[in-house]
PDB file of C-alpha atoms and ligand atoms in Angstrom:
ATOM      1  CA  MET Q   1      52.405 160.530-155.812  1.00 90.00           C
ATOM      2  CA  ILE Q   2      52.103 159.986-152.130  1.00 98.00           C
ATOM      3  CA  GLN Q   3      49.003 157.128-152.065  1.00 98.00           C
ATOM      4  CA  VAL Q   4      46.921 156.965-149.061  1.00 99.00           C
ATOM      5  CA  ALA Q   5      45.357 153.793-147.711  1.00 99.00           C
ATOM      6  CA  PRO Q   6      42.444 153.777-145.155  1.00 99.00           C
ATOM      7  CA  SER Q   7      42.208 151.267-142.261  1.00 98.00           C
ATOM      8  CA  ILE Q   8      38.862 149.631-142.542  1.00 98.00           C
ATOM      9  CA  LEU Q   9      39.619 148.820-138.552  1.00 98.00           C
ATOM     10  CA  ALA Q  10      38.598 152.555-137.764  1.00 98.00           C
ATOM     11  CA  ALA Q  11      35.388 152.506-140.357  1.00 98.00           C
ATOM     12  CA  HIS Q  12      31.556 152.568-138.661  1.00 97.00           C
ATOM     13  CA  PHE Q  13      30.455 148.864-139.259  1.00 97.00           C
ATOM     14  CA  LEU Q  14      27.012 149.562-139.536  1.00 97.00           C
ATOM     15  CA  GLN Q  15      27.567 152.016-142.153  1.00 96.00           C
ATOM     16  CA  LEU Q  16      30.667 150.302-144.121  1.00 97.00           C
ATOM     17  CA  GLN Q  17      29.023 150.854-147.452  1.00 98.00           C
ATOM     18  CA  LYS Q  18      29.414 154.850-146.968  1.00 98.00           C
ATOM     19  CA  ASP Q  19      32.956 154.490-145.681  1.00 98.00           C
ATOM     20  CA  VAL Q  20      34.077 152.137-148.644  1.00 98.00           C
ATOM     21  CA  ASP Q  21      32.205 154.687-151.192  1.00 98.00           C
ATOM     22  CA  ILE Q  22      34.865 157.207-150.063  1.00 98.00           C
ATOM     23  CA  VAL Q  23      37.859 154.801-149.875  1.00 99.00           C
ATOM     24  CA  ASN Q  24      36.707 154.196-153.872  1.00 99.00           C
ATOM     25  CA  GLU Q  25      35.840 157.989-154.414  1.00 98.00           C
ATOM     26  CA  HIS Q  26      39.008 159.756-153.227  1.00 98.00           C
ATOM     27  CA  ALA Q  27      41.577 157.381-151.796  1.00 99.00           C
ATOM     28  CA  ASP Q  28      44.106 154.842-153.143  1.00 99.00           C
ATOM     29  CA  ILE Q  29      44.159 151.295-151.435  1.00 99.00           C
ATOM     30  CA  PHE Q  30      41.848 149.749-148.698  1.00 99.00           C
ATOM     31  CA  HIS Q  31      43.967 148.695-146.069  1.00 99.00           C
ATOM     32  CA  LEU Q  32      42.602 145.894-143.964  1.00 98.00           C
ATOM     33  CA  ASP Q  33      43.966 144.543-140.635  1.00 98.00           C
ATOM     34  CA  ILE Q  34      43.324 141.015-139.828  1.00 98.00           C
ATOM     35  CA  MET Q  35      44.048 140.338-135.929  1.00 98.00           C
ATOM     36  CA  ASP Q  36      43.513 136.864-134.544  1.00 98.00           C
ATOM     37  CA  GLY Q  37      43.717 137.193-130.834  1.00 98.00           C
ATOM     38  CA  THR Q  38      47.292 135.566-130.449  1.00 98.00           C
ATOM     39  CA  PHE Q  39      50.043 137.368-132.549  1.00 98.00           C
ATOM     40  CA  VAL Q  40      48.285 140.498-130.931  1.00 98.00           C
ATOM     41  CA  PRO Q  41      46.362 141.131-128.307  1.00 98.00           C
ATOM     42  CA  ASN Q  42      43.326 142.110-130.033  1.00 98.00           C
ATOM     43  CA  ILE Q  43      40.589 140.637-133.020  1.00 98.00           C
ATOM     44  CA  SER Q  44      38.975 142.241-135.629  1.00 98.00           C
ATOM     45  CA  PHE Q  45      37.722 140.528-139.206  1.00 98.00           C
ATOM     46  CA  GLY Q  46      38.194 137.843-141.317  1.00 97.00           C
ATOM     47  CA  PHE Q  47      37.282 136.374-144.475  1.00 98.00           C
ATOM     48  CA  PRO Q  48      33.596 137.876-144.630  1.00 97.00           C
ATOM     49  CA  VAL Q  49      34.805 141.743-144.465  1.00 98.00           C
ATOM     50  CA  VAL Q  50      36.845 140.850-147.177  1.00 98.00           C
ATOM     51  CA  GLU Q  51      35.081 139.318-149.907  1.00 98.00           C
ATOM     52  CA  ALA Q  52      32.104 142.311-148.589  1.00 98.00           C
ATOM     53  CA  ILE Q  53      34.271 144.920-149.496  1.00 98.00           C
ATOM     54  CA  ALA Q  54      36.727 143.248-152.629  1.00 98.00           C
ATOM     55  CA  GLY Q  55      32.535 143.261-154.073  1.00 98.00           C
ATOM     56  CA  GLN Q  56      31.924 146.652-153.765  1.00 98.00           C
ATOM     57  CA  ALA Q  57      35.854 147.346-154.320  1.00 98.00           C
ATOM     58  CA  GLN Q  58      37.799 150.392-156.933  1.00 98.00           C
ATOM     59  CA  LYS Q  59      40.191 150.391-155.494  1.00 98.00           C
ATOM     60  CA  PRO Q  60      43.064 146.957-154.760  1.00 98.00           C
ATOM     61  CA  LEU Q  61      42.687 145.050-151.228  1.00 98.00           C
ATOM     62  CA  ASP Q  62      46.031 145.442-148.817  1.00 99.00           C
ATOM     63  CA  VAL Q  63      45.734 142.818-146.492  1.00 99.00           C
ATOM     64  CA  HIS Q  64      47.571 143.430-144.062  1.00 99.00           C
ATOM     65  CA  LEU Q  65      48.248 140.152-141.276  1.00 99.00           C
ATOM     66  CA  MET Q  66      48.851 140.115-137.460  1.00 98.00           C
ATOM     67  CA  ILE Q  67      48.675 136.762-137.434  1.00 98.00           C
ATOM     68  CA  VAL Q  68      50.481 133.304-136.336  1.00 98.00           C
ATOM     69  CA  HIS Q  69      51.063 131.231-139.018  1.00 98.00           C
ATOM     70  CA  PRO Q  70      50.620 133.692-141.748  1.00 98.00           C
ATOM     71  CA  GLU Q  71      51.171 130.491-144.595  1.00 98.00           C
ATOM     72  CA  LYS Q  72      48.042 129.058-143.759  1.00 98.00           C
ATOM     73  CA  TYR Q  73      46.029 132.195-144.467  1.00 98.00           C
ATOM     74  CA  VAL Q  74      47.288 133.315-147.755  1.00 98.00           C
ATOM     75  CA  GLU Q  75      45.400 131.352-150.490  1.00 98.00           C
ATOM     76  CA  ARG Q  76      41.999 131.876-148.671  1.00 98.00           C
ATOM     77  CA  PHE Q  77      42.438 136.343-148.743  1.00 98.00           C
ATOM     78  CA  ALA Q  78      43.891 136.130-152.320  1.00 98.00           C
ATOM     79  CA  LYS Q  79      40.937 134.349-152.994  1.00 98.00           C
ATOM     80  CA  ALA Q  80      39.172 136.655-151.007  1.00 98.00           C
ATOM     81  CA  GLY Q  81      39.863 139.102-153.590  1.00 98.00           C
ATOM     82  CA  ALA Q  82      43.450 140.864-152.153  1.00 98.00           C
ATOM     83  CA  GLN Q  83      46.278 141.982-154.127  1.00 98.00           C
ATOM     84  CA  MET Q  84      48.752 142.711-151.420  1.00 99.00           C
ATOM     85  CA  ILE Q  85      49.302 140.829-149.083  1.00 99.00           C
ATOM     86  CA  SER Q  86      51.744 141.254-146.069  1.00 99.00           C
ATOM     87  CA  PHE Q  87      52.845 139.257-142.898  1.00 99.00           C
ATOM     88  CA  HIS Q  88      54.870 140.215-139.976  1.00 98.00           C
ATOM     89  CA  TYR Q  89      58.879 139.270-140.102  1.00 98.00           C
ATOM     90  CA  GLU Q  90      57.673 138.052-136.241  1.00 98.00           C
ATOM     91  CA  ALA Q  91      55.006 135.504-137.239  1.00 98.00           C
ATOM     92  CA  ALA Q  92      57.365 134.111-139.809  1.00 98.00           C
ATOM     93  CA  LYS Q  93      60.469 134.536-139.222  1.00 97.00           C
ATOM     94  CA  GLU Q  94      62.657 132.107-141.122  1.00 97.00           C
ATOM     95  CA  GLY Q  95      59.552 130.722-143.410  1.00 98.00           C
ATOM     96  CA  SER Q  96      59.567 134.560-144.602  1.00 98.00           C
ATOM     97  CA  ALA Q  97      61.050 134.462-147.503  1.00 98.00           C
ATOM     98  CA  ALA Q  98      59.564 131.518-148.721  1.00 98.00           C
ATOM     99  CA  LEU Q  99      56.025 132.928-147.942  1.00 99.00           C
ATOM    100  CA  LEU Q 100      56.938 135.750-150.043  1.00 99.00           C
ATOM    101  CA  LYS Q 101      57.653 133.760-152.637  1.00 98.00           C
ATOM    102  CA  THR Q 102      53.941 131.513-152.080  1.00 98.00           C
ATOM    103  CA  ILE Q 103      52.641 135.152-152.428  1.00 99.00           C
ATOM    104  CA  GLN Q 104      54.088 136.430-155.491  1.00 99.00           C
ATOM    105  CA  GLY Q 105      52.981 132.969-157.019  1.00 98.00           C
ATOM    106  CA  LEU Q 106      48.949 133.773-155.903  1.00 98.00           C
ATOM    107  CA  GLY Q 107      49.779 136.888-158.545  1.00 98.00           C
ATOM    108  CA  VAL Q 108      49.605 138.913-155.015  1.00 99.00           C
ATOM    109  CA  LYS Q 109      51.831 141.635-154.114  1.00 99.00           C
ATOM    110  CA  ALA Q 110      54.007 140.158-151.072  1.00 99.00           C
ATOM    111  CA  GLY Q 111      55.142 143.133-148.222  1.00 99.00           C
ATOM    112  CA  ILE Q 112      56.773 142.135-144.603  1.00 99.00           C
ATOM    113  CA  VAL Q 113      56.094 143.901-141.630  1.00 98.00           C
ATOM    114  CA  ILE Q 114      57.856 144.659-139.060  1.00 98.00           C
ATOM    115  CA  ASN Q 115      56.718 145.879-135.328  1.00 98.00           C
ATOM    116  CA  PRO Q 116      59.065 148.877-133.801  1.00 98.00           C
ATOM    117  CA  ASP Q 117      61.135 146.497-131.817  1.00 98.00           C
ATOM    118  CA  CYS Q 118      62.312 144.980-134.735  1.00 98.00           C
ATOM    119  CA  PRO Q 119      65.410 145.985-135.803  1.00 98.00           C
ATOM    120  CA  VAL Q 120      65.006 146.908-139.791  1.00 98.00           C
ATOM    121  CA  GLN Q 121      68.623 145.121-140.249  1.00 98.00           C
ATOM    122  CA  ALA Q 122      66.712 141.956-139.499  1.00 98.00           C
ATOM    123  CA  ILE Q 123      64.304 142.334-143.067  1.00 98.00           C
ATOM    124  CA  PHE Q 124      67.597 143.469-145.242  1.00 98.00           C
ATOM    125  CA  PRO Q 125      68.463 140.169-146.611  1.00 98.00           C
ATOM    126  CA  LEU Q 126      63.897 139.791-148.085  1.00 98.00           C
ATOM    127  CA  LEU Q 127      64.614 143.560-149.682  1.00 99.00           C
ATOM    128  CA  PRO Q 128      65.599 141.810-153.304  1.00 98.00           C
ATOM    129  CA  MET Q 129      62.576 140.082-153.363  1.00 98.00           C
ATOM    130  CA  VAL Q 130      59.845 142.288-151.889  1.00 99.00           C
ATOM    131  CA  ASP Q 131      57.434 143.836-153.256  1.00 99.00           C
ATOM    132  CA  TYR Q 132      56.953 146.220-150.540  1.00 99.00           C
ATOM    133  CA  VAL Q 133      58.030 146.908-147.197  1.00 99.00           C
ATOM    134  CA  LEU Q 134      55.411 147.628-144.420  1.00 99.00           C
ATOM    135  CA  ILE Q 135      56.991 149.531-141.282  1.00 99.00           C
ATOM    136  CA  MET Q 136      54.915 149.971-138.243  1.00 99.00           C
ATOM    137  CA  SER Q 137      55.216 152.826-136.266  1.00 99.00           C
ATOM    138  CA  VAL Q 138      53.001 152.214-133.517  1.00 98.00           C
ATOM    139  CA  PHE Q 139      52.983 148.945-132.110  1.00 98.00           C
ATOM    140  CA  ALA Q 140      50.238 146.456-134.246  1.00 98.00           C
ATOM    141  CA  GLY Q 141      47.212 145.760-132.368  1.00 98.00           C
ATOM    142  CA  PHE Q 142      45.404 148.488-131.866  1.00 98.00           C
ATOM    143  CA  GLY Q 143      44.156 151.677-134.329  1.00 97.00           C
ATOM    144  CA  GLY Q 144      44.368 154.892-132.684  1.00 98.00           C
ATOM    145  CA  GLN Q 145      47.685 155.021-130.905  1.00 98.00           C
ATOM    146  CA  LYS Q 146      50.765 157.852-131.549  1.00 98.00           C
ATOM    147  CA  PHE Q 147      52.962 157.577-134.264  1.00 98.00           C
ATOM    148  CA  ILE Q 148      56.334 156.438-132.498  1.00 98.00           C
ATOM    149  CA  PRO Q 149      58.708 159.529-133.640  1.00 98.00           C
ATOM    150  CA  GLU Q 150      62.236 157.042-133.596  1.00 98.00           C
ATOM    151  CA  SER Q 151      60.037 155.123-136.607  1.00 98.00           C
ATOM    152  CA  LEU Q 152      61.417 158.235-139.334  1.00 98.00           C
ATOM    153  CA  GLU Q 153      65.060 156.985-138.795  1.00 98.00           C
ATOM    154  CA  ARG Q 154      63.783 153.393-139.592  1.00 99.00           C
ATOM    155  CA  ILE Q 155      61.805 154.079-143.085  1.00 98.00           C
ATOM    156  CA  HIS Q 156      64.598 155.862-143.665  1.00 98.00           C
ATOM    157  CA  ALA Q 157      67.147 153.061-142.906  1.00 98.00           C
ATOM    158  CA  VAL Q 158      64.811 151.038-145.250  1.00 99.00           C
ATOM    159  CA  ARG Q 159      64.182 153.605-147.663  1.00 98.00           C
ATOM    160  CA  THR Q 160      68.326 153.991-148.059  1.00 98.00           C
ATOM    161  CA  GLU Q 161      68.731 150.440-148.374  1.00 98.00           C
ATOM    162  CA  LEU Q 162      66.596 150.289-151.102  1.00 98.00           C
ATOM    163  CA  ASP Q 163      67.935 152.097-153.377  1.00 98.00           C
ATOM    164  CA  ARG Q 164      71.441 151.065-152.993  1.00 98.00           C
ATOM    165  CA  LEU Q 165      69.716 147.533-153.739  1.00 98.00           C
ATOM    166  CA  GLY Q 166      68.494 149.527-157.514  1.00 98.00           C
ATOM    167  CA  ARG Q 167      64.556 149.091-156.023  1.00 98.00           C
ATOM    168  CA  PRO Q 168      63.792 152.788-155.674  1.00 98.00           C
ATOM    169  CA  GLU Q 169      60.307 151.102-157.044  1.00 98.00           C
ATOM    170  CA  VAL Q 170      59.705 149.424-154.474  1.00 98.00           C
ATOM    171  CA  PRO Q 171      57.544 151.601-152.187  1.00 98.00           C
ATOM    172  CA  ILE Q 172      57.620 151.645-148.137  1.00 99.00           C
ATOM    173  CA  GLU Q 173      53.699 151.680-146.434  1.00 99.00           C
ATOM    174  CA  VAL Q 174      54.114 153.133-142.896  1.00 99.00           C
ATOM    175  CA  ASP Q 175      51.043 152.201-140.744  1.00 99.00           C
ATOM    176  CA  GLY Q 176      50.115 153.956-137.397  1.00 98.00           C
ATOM    177  CA  GLY Q 177      49.636 157.074-135.971  1.00 98.00           C
ATOM    178  CA  ILE Q 178      49.365 158.906-139.132  1.00 98.00           C
ATOM    179  CA  GLY Q 179      47.541 161.877-140.206  1.00 98.00           C
ATOM    180  CA  PRO Q 180      47.592 165.030-142.065  1.00 98.00           C
ATOM    181  CA  ALA Q 181      49.687 166.840-139.595  1.00 98.00           C
ATOM    182  CA  ASN Q 182      52.866 164.312-139.664  1.00 98.00           C
ATOM    183  CA  ALA Q 183      52.375 163.045-143.190  1.00 98.00           C
ATOM    184  CA  ARG Q 184      54.738 165.293-144.601  1.00 98.00           C
ATOM    185  CA  GLU Q 185      58.042 164.235-142.364  1.00 98.00           C
ATOM    186  CA  ILE Q 186      57.079 160.129-142.835  1.00 98.00           C
ATOM    187  CA  VAL Q 187      56.892 161.254-146.840  1.00 98.00           C
ATOM    188  CA  ARG Q 188      60.070 162.946-146.705  1.00 98.00           C
ATOM    189  CA  ALA Q 189      61.675 160.285-144.632  1.00 98.00           C
ATOM    190  CA  GLY Q 190      61.260 157.994-147.578  1.00 98.00           C
ATOM    191  CA  ALA Q 191      57.053 156.904-147.274  1.00 98.00           C
ATOM    192  CA  GLY Q 192      55.331 155.996-150.610  1.00 98.00           C
ATOM    193  CA  ILE Q 193      51.496 154.768-148.473  1.00 99.00           C
ATOM    194  CA  LEU Q 194      50.380 156.008-145.688  1.00 98.00           C
ATOM    195  CA  VAL Q 195      47.667 153.798-143.409  1.00 99.00           C
ATOM    196  CA  ALA Q 196      45.494 156.479-141.965  1.00 98.00           C
ATOM    197  CA  GLY Q 197      42.492 154.925-139.560  1.00 98.00           C
ATOM    198  CA  SER Q 198      41.260 157.205-137.496  1.00 98.00           C
ATOM    199  CA  SER Q 199      42.915 160.483-139.258  1.00 98.00           C
ATOM    200  CA  VAL Q 200      40.427 159.280-142.140  1.00 98.00           C
ATOM    201  CA  PHE Q 201      37.039 157.615-140.607  1.00 98.00           C
ATOM    202  CA  LYS Q 202      37.110 159.945-137.677  1.00 97.00           C
ATOM    203  CA  ALA Q 203      37.619 162.845-139.140  1.00 98.00           C
ATOM    204  CA  GLN Q 204      34.894 166.126-140.005  1.00 98.00           C
ATOM    205  CA  ASP Q 205      35.748 165.674-144.120  1.00 98.00           C
ATOM    206  CA  PRO Q 206      37.873 162.608-144.806  1.00 98.00           C
ATOM    207  CA  ALA Q 207      37.734 163.245-148.150  1.00 98.00           C
ATOM    208  CA  ALA Q 208      40.237 166.319-147.380  1.00 98.00           C
ATOM    209  CA  ALA Q 209      42.039 164.642-145.320  1.00 98.00           C
ATOM    210  CA  ILE Q 210      43.005 161.621-147.175  1.00 98.00           C
ATOM    211  CA  LEU Q 211      43.863 164.473-150.077  1.00 98.00           C
ATOM    212  CA  ALA Q 212      45.776 166.370-147.412  1.00 98.00           C
ATOM    213  CA  MET Q 213      47.942 163.250-147.263  1.00 98.00           C
ATOM    214  CA  GLN Q 214      48.055 162.197-150.782  1.00 98.00           C
ATOM    215  CA  GLN Q 215      49.439 165.746-150.953  1.00 98.00           C
ATOM    216  CA  ALA Q 216      52.069 165.804-148.228  1.00 97.00           C
ATOM    217  CA  ASP Q 217      55.164 165.680-150.687  1.00 95.00           C
ATOM    218  CA  LYS Q 218      53.761 168.833-151.988  1.00 91.00           C
ATOM    219  CA  MET Q 219      53.024 170.665-148.947  1.00 70.00           C
ATOM    220  CA  ALA Q 220      55.525 174.270-148.228  1.00 57.00           C
ATOM    221  CA  GLU Q 221      58.687 173.985-146.315  1.00 53.00           C
TER     222      GLU Q 221
HETATM  223  C1  LIG C   1      47.008 148.981-135.882  1.00 52.55           C
HETATM  224  C2  LIG C   1      46.672 149.072-137.987  1.00 52.55           C
HETATM  225  C3  LIG C   1      47.021 149.668-137.777  1.00 52.55           C
HETATM  226  C4  LIG C   1      45.294 151.152-137.502  1.00 52.55           C
HETATM  227  C5  LIG C   1      45.856 152.328-137.483  1.00 52.55           C
HETATM  228  O1  LIG C   1      47.585 147.343-135.717  1.00 52.55           O
HETATM  229  O2  LIG C   1      47.505 147.859-138.478  1.00 52.55           O
HETATM  230  O3  LIG C   1      46.430 149.725-139.443  1.00 52.55           O
HETATM  231  O4  LIG C   1      43.959 150.826-138.117  1.00 52.55           O
HETATM  232  O5  LIG C   1      45.392 153.078-136.520  1.00 52.55           O
HETATM  233  P1  LIG C   1      45.210 154.320-136.524  1.00 52.55           P
HETATM  234  O6  LIG C   1      45.248 155.366-138.253  1.00 52.55           O
HETATM  235  O7  LIG C   1      44.497 154.864-136.290  1.00 52.55           O
HETATM  236  O8  LIG C   1      46.797 154.603-136.240  1.00 52.55           O
HETATM  237 ZN1  LIG C   2      47.759 147.795-140.215  1.00 52.55          ZN
END
């Protein structure tokens, strides 16, 4: 089954309860984008928002850290209620393996993220230990960007390597510019979790958009 993780970055912050209810009722995972204005040129939200959502969430919280020094903050995000935490390979570099272990030691699933300009081979040494991989299909930092088509080959390459390692159960999450119109090709390339911000919260019918993506693997040719 394809899981859909709506990105709260695109939610309506003055009616957050309503958008949280949409995720609880129709989607699979809450995707929470944490930006620090340094690793990426944008600032999003922090602990108070994550804690408030955790208090209402009936689905797992997936925290995507777009920050420098992610190792300083993973424990606090785990305490705030995250069940999944990912950080950028570009931010942790040679500290990535140790940080994945730290996150797992907190009882949280650990994911590694790469931007579109990071060669996929850079994270191959980490694939035996990750709980999931997050492949950015736009450059991290802003919602509402266009899906980069070359991402499909990158997803396929990581999927192939995970399968070669005997880890078919490890999902690939893909983030950026995803909606019902391109979900199928992304799933065919090997994605198991689709992050979607604008295409869910700016849709006339968010539930229908989520359902279409959840069924992306069942769409006819
Ligand atoms: C971008 C974020 C994404 C973003 C996706 O840096 O990581 O999660 O919110 O938004 P859409 O689906 O609008 O591209
Ligand atoms: Zn994200």
